[in-house]
PDB file of C-alpha atoms and ligand atoms in Angstrom:
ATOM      1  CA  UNK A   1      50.466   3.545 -53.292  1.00  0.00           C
ATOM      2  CA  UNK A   2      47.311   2.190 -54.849  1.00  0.00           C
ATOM      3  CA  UNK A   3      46.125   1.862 -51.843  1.00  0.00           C
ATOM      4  CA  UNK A   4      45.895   4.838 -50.334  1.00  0.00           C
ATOM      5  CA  UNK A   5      44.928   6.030 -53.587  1.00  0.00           C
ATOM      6  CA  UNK A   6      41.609   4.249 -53.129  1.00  0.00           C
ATOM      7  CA  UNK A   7      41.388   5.247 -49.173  1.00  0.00           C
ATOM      8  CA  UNK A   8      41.779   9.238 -50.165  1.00  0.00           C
ATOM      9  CA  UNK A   9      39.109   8.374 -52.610  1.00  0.00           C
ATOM     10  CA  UNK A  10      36.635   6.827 -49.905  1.00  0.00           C
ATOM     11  CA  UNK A  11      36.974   9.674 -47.830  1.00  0.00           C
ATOM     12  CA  UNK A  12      33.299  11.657 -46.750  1.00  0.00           C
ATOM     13  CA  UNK A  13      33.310  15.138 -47.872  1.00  0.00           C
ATOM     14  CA  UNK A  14      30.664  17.609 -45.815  1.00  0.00           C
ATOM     15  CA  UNK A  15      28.167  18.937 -47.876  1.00  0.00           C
ATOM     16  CA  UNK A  16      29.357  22.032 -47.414  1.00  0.00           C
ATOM     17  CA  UNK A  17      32.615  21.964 -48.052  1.00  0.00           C
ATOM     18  CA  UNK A  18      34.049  25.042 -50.121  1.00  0.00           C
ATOM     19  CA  UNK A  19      35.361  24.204 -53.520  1.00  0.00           C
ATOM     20  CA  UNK A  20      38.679  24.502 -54.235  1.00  0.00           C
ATOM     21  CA  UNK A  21      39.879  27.523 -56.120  1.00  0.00           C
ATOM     22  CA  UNK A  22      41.367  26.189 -59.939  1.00  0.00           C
ATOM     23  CA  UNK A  23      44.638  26.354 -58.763  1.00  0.00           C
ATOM     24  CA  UNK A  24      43.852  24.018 -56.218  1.00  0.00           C
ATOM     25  CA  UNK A  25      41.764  21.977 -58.044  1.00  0.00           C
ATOM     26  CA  UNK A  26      44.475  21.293 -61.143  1.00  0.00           C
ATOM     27  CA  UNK A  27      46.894  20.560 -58.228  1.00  0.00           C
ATOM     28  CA  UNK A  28      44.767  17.836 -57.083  1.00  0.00           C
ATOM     29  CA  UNK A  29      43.725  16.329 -60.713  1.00  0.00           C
ATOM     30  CA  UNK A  30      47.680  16.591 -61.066  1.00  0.00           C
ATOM     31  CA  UNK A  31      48.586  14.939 -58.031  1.00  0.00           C
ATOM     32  CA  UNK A  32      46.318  11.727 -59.161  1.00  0.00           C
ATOM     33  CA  UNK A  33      49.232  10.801 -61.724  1.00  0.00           C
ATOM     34  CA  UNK A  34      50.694   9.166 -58.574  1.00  0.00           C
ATOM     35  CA  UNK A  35      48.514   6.194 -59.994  1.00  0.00           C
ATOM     36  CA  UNK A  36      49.268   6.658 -63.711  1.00  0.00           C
ATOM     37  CA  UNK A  37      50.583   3.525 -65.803  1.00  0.00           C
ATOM     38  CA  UNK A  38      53.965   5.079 -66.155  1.00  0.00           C
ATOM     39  CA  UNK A  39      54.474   3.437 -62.668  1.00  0.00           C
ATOM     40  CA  UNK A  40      53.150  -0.276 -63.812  1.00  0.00           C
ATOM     41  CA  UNK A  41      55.621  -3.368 -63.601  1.00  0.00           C
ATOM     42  CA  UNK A  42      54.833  -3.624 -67.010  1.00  0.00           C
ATOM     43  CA  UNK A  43      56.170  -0.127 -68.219  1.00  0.00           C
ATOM     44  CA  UNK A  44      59.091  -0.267 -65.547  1.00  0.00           C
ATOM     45  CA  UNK A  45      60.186  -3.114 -67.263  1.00  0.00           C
ATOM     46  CA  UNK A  46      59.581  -1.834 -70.509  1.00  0.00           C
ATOM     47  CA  UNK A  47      61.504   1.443 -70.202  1.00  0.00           C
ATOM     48  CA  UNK A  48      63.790   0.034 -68.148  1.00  0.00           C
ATOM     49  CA  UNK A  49      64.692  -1.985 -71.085  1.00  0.00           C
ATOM     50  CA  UNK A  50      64.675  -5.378 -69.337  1.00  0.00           C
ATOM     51  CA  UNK A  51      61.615  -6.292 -72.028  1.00  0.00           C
ATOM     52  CA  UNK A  52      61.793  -9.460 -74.350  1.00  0.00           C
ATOM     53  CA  UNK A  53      61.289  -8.755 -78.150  1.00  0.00           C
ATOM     54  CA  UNK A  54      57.652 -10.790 -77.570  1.00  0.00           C
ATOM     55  CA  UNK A  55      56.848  -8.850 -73.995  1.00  0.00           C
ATOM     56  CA  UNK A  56      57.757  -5.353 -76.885  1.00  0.00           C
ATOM     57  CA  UNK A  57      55.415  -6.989 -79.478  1.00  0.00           C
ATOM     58  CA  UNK A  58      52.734  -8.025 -77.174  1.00  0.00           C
ATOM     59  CA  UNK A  59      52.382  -4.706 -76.062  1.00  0.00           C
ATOM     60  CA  UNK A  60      52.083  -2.924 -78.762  1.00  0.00           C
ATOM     61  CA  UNK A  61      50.104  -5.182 -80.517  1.00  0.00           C
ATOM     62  CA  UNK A  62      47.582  -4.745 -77.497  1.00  0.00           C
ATOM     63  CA  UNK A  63      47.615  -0.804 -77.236  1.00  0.00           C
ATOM     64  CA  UNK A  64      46.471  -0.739 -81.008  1.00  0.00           C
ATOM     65  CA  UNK A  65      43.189  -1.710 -79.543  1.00  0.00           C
ATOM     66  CA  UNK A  66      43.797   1.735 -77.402  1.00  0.00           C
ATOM     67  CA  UNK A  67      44.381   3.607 -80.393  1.00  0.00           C
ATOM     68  CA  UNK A  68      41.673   2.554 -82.669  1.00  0.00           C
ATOM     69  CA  UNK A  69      39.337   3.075 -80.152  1.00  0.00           C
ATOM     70  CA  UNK A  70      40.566   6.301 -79.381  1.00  0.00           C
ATOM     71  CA  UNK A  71      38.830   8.407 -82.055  1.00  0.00           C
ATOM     72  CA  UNK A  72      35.706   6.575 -81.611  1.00  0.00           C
ATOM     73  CA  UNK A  73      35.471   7.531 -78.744  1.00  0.00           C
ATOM     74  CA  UNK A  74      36.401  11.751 -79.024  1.00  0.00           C
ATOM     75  CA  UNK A  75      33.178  10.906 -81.814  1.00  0.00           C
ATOM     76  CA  UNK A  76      31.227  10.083 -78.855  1.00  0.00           C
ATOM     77  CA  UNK A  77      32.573  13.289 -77.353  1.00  0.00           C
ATOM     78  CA  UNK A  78      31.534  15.159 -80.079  1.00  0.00           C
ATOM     79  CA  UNK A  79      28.030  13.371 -80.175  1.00  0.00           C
ATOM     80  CA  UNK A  80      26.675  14.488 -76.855  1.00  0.00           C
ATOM     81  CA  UNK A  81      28.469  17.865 -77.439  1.00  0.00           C
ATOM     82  CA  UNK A  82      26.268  20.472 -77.980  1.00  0.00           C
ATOM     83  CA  UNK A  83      28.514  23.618 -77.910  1.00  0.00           C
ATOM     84  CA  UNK A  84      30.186  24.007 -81.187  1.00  0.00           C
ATOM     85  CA  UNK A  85      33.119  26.079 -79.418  1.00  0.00           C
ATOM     86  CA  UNK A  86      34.074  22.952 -77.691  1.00  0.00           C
ATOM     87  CA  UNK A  87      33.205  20.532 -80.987  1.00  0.00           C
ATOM     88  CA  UNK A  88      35.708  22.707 -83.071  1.00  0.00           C
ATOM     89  CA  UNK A  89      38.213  22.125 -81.039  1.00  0.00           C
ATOM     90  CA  UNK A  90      37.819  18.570 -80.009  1.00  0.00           C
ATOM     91  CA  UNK A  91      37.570  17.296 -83.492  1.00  0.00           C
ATOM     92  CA  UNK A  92      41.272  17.487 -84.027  1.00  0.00           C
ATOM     93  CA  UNK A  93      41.649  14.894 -82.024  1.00  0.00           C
ATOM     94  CA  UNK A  94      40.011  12.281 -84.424  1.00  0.00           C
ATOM     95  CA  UNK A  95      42.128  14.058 -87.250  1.00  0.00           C
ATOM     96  CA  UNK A  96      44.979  13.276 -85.266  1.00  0.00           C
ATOM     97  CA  UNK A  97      44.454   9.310 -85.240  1.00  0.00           C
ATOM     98  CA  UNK A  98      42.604   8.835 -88.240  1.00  0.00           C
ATOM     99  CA  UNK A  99      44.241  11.268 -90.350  1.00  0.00           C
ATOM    100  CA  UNK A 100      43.007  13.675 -93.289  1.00  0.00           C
ATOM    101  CA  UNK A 101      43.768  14.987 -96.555  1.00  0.00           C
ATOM    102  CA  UNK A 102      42.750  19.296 -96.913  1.00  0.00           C
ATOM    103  CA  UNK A 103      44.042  21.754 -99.234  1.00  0.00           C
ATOM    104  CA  UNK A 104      47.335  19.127-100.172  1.00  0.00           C
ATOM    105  CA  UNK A 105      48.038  18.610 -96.771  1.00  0.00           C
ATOM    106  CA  UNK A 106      48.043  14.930 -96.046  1.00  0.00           C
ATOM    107  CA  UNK A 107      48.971  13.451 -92.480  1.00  0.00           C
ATOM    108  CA  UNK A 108      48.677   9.692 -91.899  1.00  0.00           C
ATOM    109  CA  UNK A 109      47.391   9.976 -88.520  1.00  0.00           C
ATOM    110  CA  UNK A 110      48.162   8.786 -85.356  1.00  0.00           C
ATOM    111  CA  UNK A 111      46.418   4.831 -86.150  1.00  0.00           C
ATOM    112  CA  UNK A 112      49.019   4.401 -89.216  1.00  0.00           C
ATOM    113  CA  UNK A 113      51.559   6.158 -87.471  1.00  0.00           C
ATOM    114  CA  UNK A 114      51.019   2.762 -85.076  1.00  0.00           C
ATOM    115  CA  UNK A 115      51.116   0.156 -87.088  1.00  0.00           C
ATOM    116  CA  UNK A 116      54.333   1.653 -88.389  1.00  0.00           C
ATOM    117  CA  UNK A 117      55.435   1.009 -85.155  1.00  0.00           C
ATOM    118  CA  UNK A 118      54.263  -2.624 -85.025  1.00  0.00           C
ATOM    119  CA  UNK A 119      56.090  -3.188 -87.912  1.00  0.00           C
ATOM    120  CA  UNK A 120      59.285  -1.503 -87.013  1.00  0.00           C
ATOM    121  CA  UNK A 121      59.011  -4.082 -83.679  1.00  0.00           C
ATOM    122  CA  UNK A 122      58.489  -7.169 -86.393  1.00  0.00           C
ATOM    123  CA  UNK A 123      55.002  -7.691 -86.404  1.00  0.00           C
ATOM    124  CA  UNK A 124      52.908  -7.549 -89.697  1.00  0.00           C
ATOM    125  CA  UNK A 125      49.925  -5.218 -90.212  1.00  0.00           C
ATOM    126  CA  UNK A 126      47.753  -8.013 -90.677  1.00  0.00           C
ATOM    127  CA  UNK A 127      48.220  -9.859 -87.413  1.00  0.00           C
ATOM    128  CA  UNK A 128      47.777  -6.532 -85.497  1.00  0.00           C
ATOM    129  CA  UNK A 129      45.066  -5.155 -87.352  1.00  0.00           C
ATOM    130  CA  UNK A 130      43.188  -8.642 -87.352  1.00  0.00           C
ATOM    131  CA  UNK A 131      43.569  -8.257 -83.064  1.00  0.00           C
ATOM    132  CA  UNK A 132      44.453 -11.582 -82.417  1.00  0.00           C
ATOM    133  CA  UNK A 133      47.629 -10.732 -79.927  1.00  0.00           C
ATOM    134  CA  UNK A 134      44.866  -8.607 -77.905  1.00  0.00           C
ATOM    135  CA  UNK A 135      43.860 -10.042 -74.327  1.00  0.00           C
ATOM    136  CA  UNK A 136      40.167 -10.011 -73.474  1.00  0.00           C
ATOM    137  CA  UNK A 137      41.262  -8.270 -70.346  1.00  0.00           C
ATOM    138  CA  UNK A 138      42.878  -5.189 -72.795  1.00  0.00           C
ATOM    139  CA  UNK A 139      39.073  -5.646 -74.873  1.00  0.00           C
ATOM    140  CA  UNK A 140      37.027  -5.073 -71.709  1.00  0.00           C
ATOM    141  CA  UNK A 141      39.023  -2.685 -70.043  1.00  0.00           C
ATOM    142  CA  UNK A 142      39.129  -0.292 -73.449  1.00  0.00           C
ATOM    143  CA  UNK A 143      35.589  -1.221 -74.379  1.00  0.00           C
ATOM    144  CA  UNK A 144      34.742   0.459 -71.032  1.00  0.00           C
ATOM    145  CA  UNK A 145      36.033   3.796 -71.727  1.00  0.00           C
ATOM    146  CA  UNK A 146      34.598   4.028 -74.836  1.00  0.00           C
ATOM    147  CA  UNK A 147      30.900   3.194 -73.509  1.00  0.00           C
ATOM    148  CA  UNK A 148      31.374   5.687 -70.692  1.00  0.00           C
ATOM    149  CA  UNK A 149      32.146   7.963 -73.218  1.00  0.00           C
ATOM    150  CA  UNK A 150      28.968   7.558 -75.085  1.00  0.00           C
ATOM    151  CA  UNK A 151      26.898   7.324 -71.516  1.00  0.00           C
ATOM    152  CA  UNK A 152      28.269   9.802 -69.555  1.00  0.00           C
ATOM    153  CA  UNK A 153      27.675  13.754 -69.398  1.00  0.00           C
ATOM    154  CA  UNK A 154      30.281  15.104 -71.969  1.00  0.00           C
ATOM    155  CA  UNK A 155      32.314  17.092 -69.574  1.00  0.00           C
ATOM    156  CA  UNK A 156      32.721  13.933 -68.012  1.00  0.00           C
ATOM    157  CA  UNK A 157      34.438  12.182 -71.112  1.00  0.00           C
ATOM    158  CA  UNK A 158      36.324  15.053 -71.601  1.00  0.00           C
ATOM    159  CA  UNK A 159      37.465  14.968 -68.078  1.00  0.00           C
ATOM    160  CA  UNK A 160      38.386  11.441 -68.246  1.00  0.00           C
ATOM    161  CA  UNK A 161      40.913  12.313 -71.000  1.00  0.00           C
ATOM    162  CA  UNK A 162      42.905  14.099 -68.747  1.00  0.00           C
ATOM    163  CA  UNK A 163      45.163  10.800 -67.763  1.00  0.00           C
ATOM    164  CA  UNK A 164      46.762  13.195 -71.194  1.00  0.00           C
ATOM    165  CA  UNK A 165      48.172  15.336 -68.443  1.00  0.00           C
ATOM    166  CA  UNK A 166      50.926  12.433 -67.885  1.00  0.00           C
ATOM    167  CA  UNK A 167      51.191  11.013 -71.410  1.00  0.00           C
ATOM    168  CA  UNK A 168      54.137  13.712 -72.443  1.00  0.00           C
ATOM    169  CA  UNK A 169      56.176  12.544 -69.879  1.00  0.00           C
ATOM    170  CA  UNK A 170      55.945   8.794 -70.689  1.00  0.00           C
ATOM    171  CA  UNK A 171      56.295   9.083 -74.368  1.00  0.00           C
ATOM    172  CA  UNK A 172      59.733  10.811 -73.951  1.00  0.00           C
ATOM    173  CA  UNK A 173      60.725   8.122 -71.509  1.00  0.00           C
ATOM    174  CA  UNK A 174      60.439   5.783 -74.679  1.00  0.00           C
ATOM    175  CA  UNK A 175      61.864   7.905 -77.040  1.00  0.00           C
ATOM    176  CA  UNK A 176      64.846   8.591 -74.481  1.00  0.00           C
ATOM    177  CA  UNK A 177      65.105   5.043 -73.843  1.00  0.00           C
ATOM    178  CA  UNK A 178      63.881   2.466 -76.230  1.00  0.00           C
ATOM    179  CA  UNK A 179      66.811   3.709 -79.074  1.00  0.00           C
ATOM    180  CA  UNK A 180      69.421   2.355 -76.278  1.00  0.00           C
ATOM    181  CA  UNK A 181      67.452  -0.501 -75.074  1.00  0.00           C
ATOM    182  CA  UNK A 182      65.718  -1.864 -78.129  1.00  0.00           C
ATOM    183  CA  UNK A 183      68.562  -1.092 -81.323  1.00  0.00           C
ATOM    184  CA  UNK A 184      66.546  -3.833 -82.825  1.00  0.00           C
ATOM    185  CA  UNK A 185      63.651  -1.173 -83.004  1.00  0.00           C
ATOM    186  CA  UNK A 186      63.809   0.629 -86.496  1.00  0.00           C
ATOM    187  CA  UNK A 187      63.884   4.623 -85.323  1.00  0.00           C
ATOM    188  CA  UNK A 188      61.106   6.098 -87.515  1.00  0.00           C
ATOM    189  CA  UNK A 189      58.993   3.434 -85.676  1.00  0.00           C
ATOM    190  CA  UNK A 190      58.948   5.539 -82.910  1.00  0.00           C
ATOM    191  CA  UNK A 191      57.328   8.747 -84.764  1.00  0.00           C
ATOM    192  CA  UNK A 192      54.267   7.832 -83.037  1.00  0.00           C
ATOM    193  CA  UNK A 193      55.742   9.019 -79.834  1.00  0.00           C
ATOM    194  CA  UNK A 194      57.396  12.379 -80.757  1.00  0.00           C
ATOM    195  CA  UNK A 195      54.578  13.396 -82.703  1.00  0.00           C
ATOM    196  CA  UNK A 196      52.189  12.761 -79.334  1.00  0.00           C
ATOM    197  CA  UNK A 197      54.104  15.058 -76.788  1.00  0.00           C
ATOM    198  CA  UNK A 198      53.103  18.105 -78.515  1.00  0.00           C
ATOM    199  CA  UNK A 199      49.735  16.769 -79.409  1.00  0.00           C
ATOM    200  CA  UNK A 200      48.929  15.775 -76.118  1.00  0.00           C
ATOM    201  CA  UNK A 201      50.007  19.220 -74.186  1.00  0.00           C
ATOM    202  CA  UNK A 202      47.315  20.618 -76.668  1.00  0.00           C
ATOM    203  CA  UNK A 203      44.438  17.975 -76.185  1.00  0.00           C
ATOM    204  CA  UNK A 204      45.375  18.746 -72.158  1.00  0.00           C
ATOM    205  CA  UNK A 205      44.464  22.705 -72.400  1.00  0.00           C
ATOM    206  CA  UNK A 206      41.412  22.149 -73.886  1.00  0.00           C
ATOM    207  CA  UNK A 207      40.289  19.283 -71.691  1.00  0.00           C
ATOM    208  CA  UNK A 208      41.447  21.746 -68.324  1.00  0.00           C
ATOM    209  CA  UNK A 209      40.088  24.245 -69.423  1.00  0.00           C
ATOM    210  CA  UNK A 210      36.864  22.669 -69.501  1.00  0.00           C
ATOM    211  CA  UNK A 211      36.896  20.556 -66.571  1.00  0.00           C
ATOM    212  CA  UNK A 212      38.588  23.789 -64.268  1.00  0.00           C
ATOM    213  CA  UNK A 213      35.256  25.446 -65.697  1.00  0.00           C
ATOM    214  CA  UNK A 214      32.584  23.100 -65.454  1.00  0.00           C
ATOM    215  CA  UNK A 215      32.865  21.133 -62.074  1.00  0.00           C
ATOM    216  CA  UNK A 216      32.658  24.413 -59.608  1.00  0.00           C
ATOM    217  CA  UNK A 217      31.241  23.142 -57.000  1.00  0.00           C
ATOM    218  CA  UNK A 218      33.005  20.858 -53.971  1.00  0.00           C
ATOM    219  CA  UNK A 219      31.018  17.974 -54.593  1.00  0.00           C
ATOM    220  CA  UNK A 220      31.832  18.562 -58.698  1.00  0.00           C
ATOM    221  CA  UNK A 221      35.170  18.531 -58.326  1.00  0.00           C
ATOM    222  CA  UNK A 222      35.640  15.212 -56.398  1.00  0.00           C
ATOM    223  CA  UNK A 223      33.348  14.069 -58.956  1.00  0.00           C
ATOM    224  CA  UNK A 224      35.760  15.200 -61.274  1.00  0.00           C
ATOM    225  CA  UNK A 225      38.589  13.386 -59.676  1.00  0.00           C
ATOM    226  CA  UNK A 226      36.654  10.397 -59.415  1.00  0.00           C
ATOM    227  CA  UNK A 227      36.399  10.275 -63.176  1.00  0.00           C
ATOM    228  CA  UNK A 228      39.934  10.953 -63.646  1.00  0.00           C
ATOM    229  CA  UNK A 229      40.479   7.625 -61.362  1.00  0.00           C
ATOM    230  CA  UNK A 230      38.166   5.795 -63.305  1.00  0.00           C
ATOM    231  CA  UNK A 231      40.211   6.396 -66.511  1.00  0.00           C
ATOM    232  CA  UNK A 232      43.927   5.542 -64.433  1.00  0.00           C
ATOM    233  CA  UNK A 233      42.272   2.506 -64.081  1.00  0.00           C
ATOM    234  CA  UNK A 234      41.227   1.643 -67.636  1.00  0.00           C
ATOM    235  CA  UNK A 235      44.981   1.994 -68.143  1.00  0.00           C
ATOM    236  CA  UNK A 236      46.359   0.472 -65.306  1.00  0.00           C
ATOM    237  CA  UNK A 237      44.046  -2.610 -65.896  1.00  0.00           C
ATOM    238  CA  UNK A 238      45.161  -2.572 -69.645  1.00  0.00           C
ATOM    239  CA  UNK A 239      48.771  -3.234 -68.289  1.00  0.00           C
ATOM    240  CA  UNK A 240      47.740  -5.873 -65.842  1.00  0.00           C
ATOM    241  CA  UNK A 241      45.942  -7.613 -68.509  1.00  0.00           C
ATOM    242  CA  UNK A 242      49.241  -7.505 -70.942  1.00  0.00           C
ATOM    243  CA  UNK A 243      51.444  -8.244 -68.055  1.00  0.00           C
ATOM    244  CA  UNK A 244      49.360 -11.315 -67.729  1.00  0.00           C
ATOM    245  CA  UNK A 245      49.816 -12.607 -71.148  1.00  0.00           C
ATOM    246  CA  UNK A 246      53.424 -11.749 -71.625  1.00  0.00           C
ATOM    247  CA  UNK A 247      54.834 -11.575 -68.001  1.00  0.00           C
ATOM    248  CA  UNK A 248      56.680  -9.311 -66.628  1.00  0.00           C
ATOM    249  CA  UNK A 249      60.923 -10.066 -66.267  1.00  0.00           C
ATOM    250  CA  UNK A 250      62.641  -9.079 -63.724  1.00  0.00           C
TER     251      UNK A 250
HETATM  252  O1  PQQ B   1      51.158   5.777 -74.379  1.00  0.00           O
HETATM  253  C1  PQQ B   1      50.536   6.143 -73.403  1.00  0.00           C
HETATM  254  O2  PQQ B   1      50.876   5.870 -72.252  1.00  0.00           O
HETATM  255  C2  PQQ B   1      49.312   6.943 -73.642  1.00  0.00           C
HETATM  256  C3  PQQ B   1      48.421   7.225 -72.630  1.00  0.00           C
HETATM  257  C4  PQQ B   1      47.270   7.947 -72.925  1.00  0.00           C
HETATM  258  C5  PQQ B   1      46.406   8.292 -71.793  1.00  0.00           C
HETATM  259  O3  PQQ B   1      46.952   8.742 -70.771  1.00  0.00           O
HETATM  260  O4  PQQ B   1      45.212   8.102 -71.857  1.00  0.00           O
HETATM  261  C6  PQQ B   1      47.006   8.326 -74.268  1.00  0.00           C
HETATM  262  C7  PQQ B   1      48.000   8.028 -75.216  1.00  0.00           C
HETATM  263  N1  PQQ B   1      49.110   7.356 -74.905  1.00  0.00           N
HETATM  264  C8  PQQ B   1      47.868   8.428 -76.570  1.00  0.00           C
HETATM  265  O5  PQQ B   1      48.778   8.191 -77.368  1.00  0.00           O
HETATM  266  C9  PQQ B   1      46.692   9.093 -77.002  1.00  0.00           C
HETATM  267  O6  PQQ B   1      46.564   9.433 -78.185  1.00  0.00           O
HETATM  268  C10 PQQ B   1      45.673   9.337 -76.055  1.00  0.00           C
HETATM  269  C11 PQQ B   1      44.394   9.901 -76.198  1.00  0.00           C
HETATM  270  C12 PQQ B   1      43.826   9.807 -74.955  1.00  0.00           C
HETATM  271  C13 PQQ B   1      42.476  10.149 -74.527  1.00  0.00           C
HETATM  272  O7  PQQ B   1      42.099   9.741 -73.415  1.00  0.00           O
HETATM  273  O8  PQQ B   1      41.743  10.817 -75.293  1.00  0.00           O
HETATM  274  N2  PQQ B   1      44.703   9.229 -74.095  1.00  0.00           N
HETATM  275  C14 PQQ B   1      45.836   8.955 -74.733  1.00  0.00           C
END
């Protein structure tokens, strides 16, 4: 699958090849979740619930270098930004993992909400937050989204975001299947999850709706796609890198 993934990718496109109309062109971004992390050994075999309690912890305490880097990177978004249209909306997303305090409304945020989770899978704050469980692979491969973020034209970080399009979907295959699997998992551990479907399905319209407008031409759009790759791969490499550490059982 990967494979032909990359072939599709090497493919020549004439110069003057029409762009596709938006309809076409969100099929196609769509169609790249073929190569999403859902689809990993590592996530088969962790929502399969054929996981160890260490292969559980070791994962999670490797995406928290995912989520911390997370709004550091929509502030690199927001940096090269200069439309404030865009920057309104976009700064919710660092709300949502850092969390705020406004008018008596407090939320936690999406980065506590995850070490609640470490903790409900029996690790302590301290060794997560101190990132010793996390894999130089996991460092590298994050590291690299963030930097692109900063480097890259801002419709371009905000197109790479769009791996969002499949996060719904693999966030209520834990929530549908880690309660069964896992009973060892405490349940409000898993807030972290329900509270992303809806968030995500948000962060996706705006992130379409941007990309659908901005890359018009041909030669945009397979830019576009290219990015969208680029990002699949941060993830997927994430998972190799865990799978690495902490196996994968069979
Ligand atoms: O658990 C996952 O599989 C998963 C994947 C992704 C993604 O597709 O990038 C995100 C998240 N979770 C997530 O929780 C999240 O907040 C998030 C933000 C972004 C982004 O690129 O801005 N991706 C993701």
């Amino acid at each position: 699958m990967k494979a032909e993934i990359l072939q599709a990718r090497r493919e020549a496109v004439p110069a003057d090849a029409p762009a596709w109309g938006a309809a076409e062109f969100e099929t196609k971004l769509r169609e790249r979740g073929r190569a999403y992390h859902i689809h990993h050994p590592y996530n088969l075999m962790l929502n399969g619930g054929r996981a160890t309690r260490e292969q559980v912890q070791g994962w999670v305490a490797n995406r928290y270098y995912y989520q911390i880097a997370i709004p550091v990177k929509d502030a690199a978004v927001l940096s090269n930004c200069p439309d404030p249209a865009v920057r309104r909306g976009w700064v919710q997303r660092i709300l949502d993992h850092d969390g705020f305090e406004l008018g008596g409304v407090r939320d936690a945020g999406g980065i506590e909400a995850w070490l609640r989770l470490a903790e409900a899978v029996g690790l302590s704050r301290e060794e997560v937050t101190d990132q010793r469980h996390v894999t130089p692979g996991v460092r590298f491969a994050v590291d690299a989204y963030v930097n692109f973020a900063r480097r890259a034209p801002w419709q371009e970080a905000v197109c790479s975001s769009l791996t969002e399009l499949f996060a719904p979907e693999i966030h209520k295959q834990r929530l549908a299947t880690w309660p069964e699997h896992y009973p060892w998992i405490e349940s409000e551990g898993l807030h972290y999850f329900r509270s992303r479907v809806s968030q995500a399905r948000r962060d996706v319209e705006q992130g379409l709706s941007v990309t659908l407008a901005h890359f018009s031409t041909r030669a945009a759009q397979e830019r576009a796609l290219e990015v969208l790759q680029f990002k699949l791969d941060i993830l997927w490499t994430m998972n190799d890198a865990i799978a690495l550490k902490y196996g994968v059982s069979a």
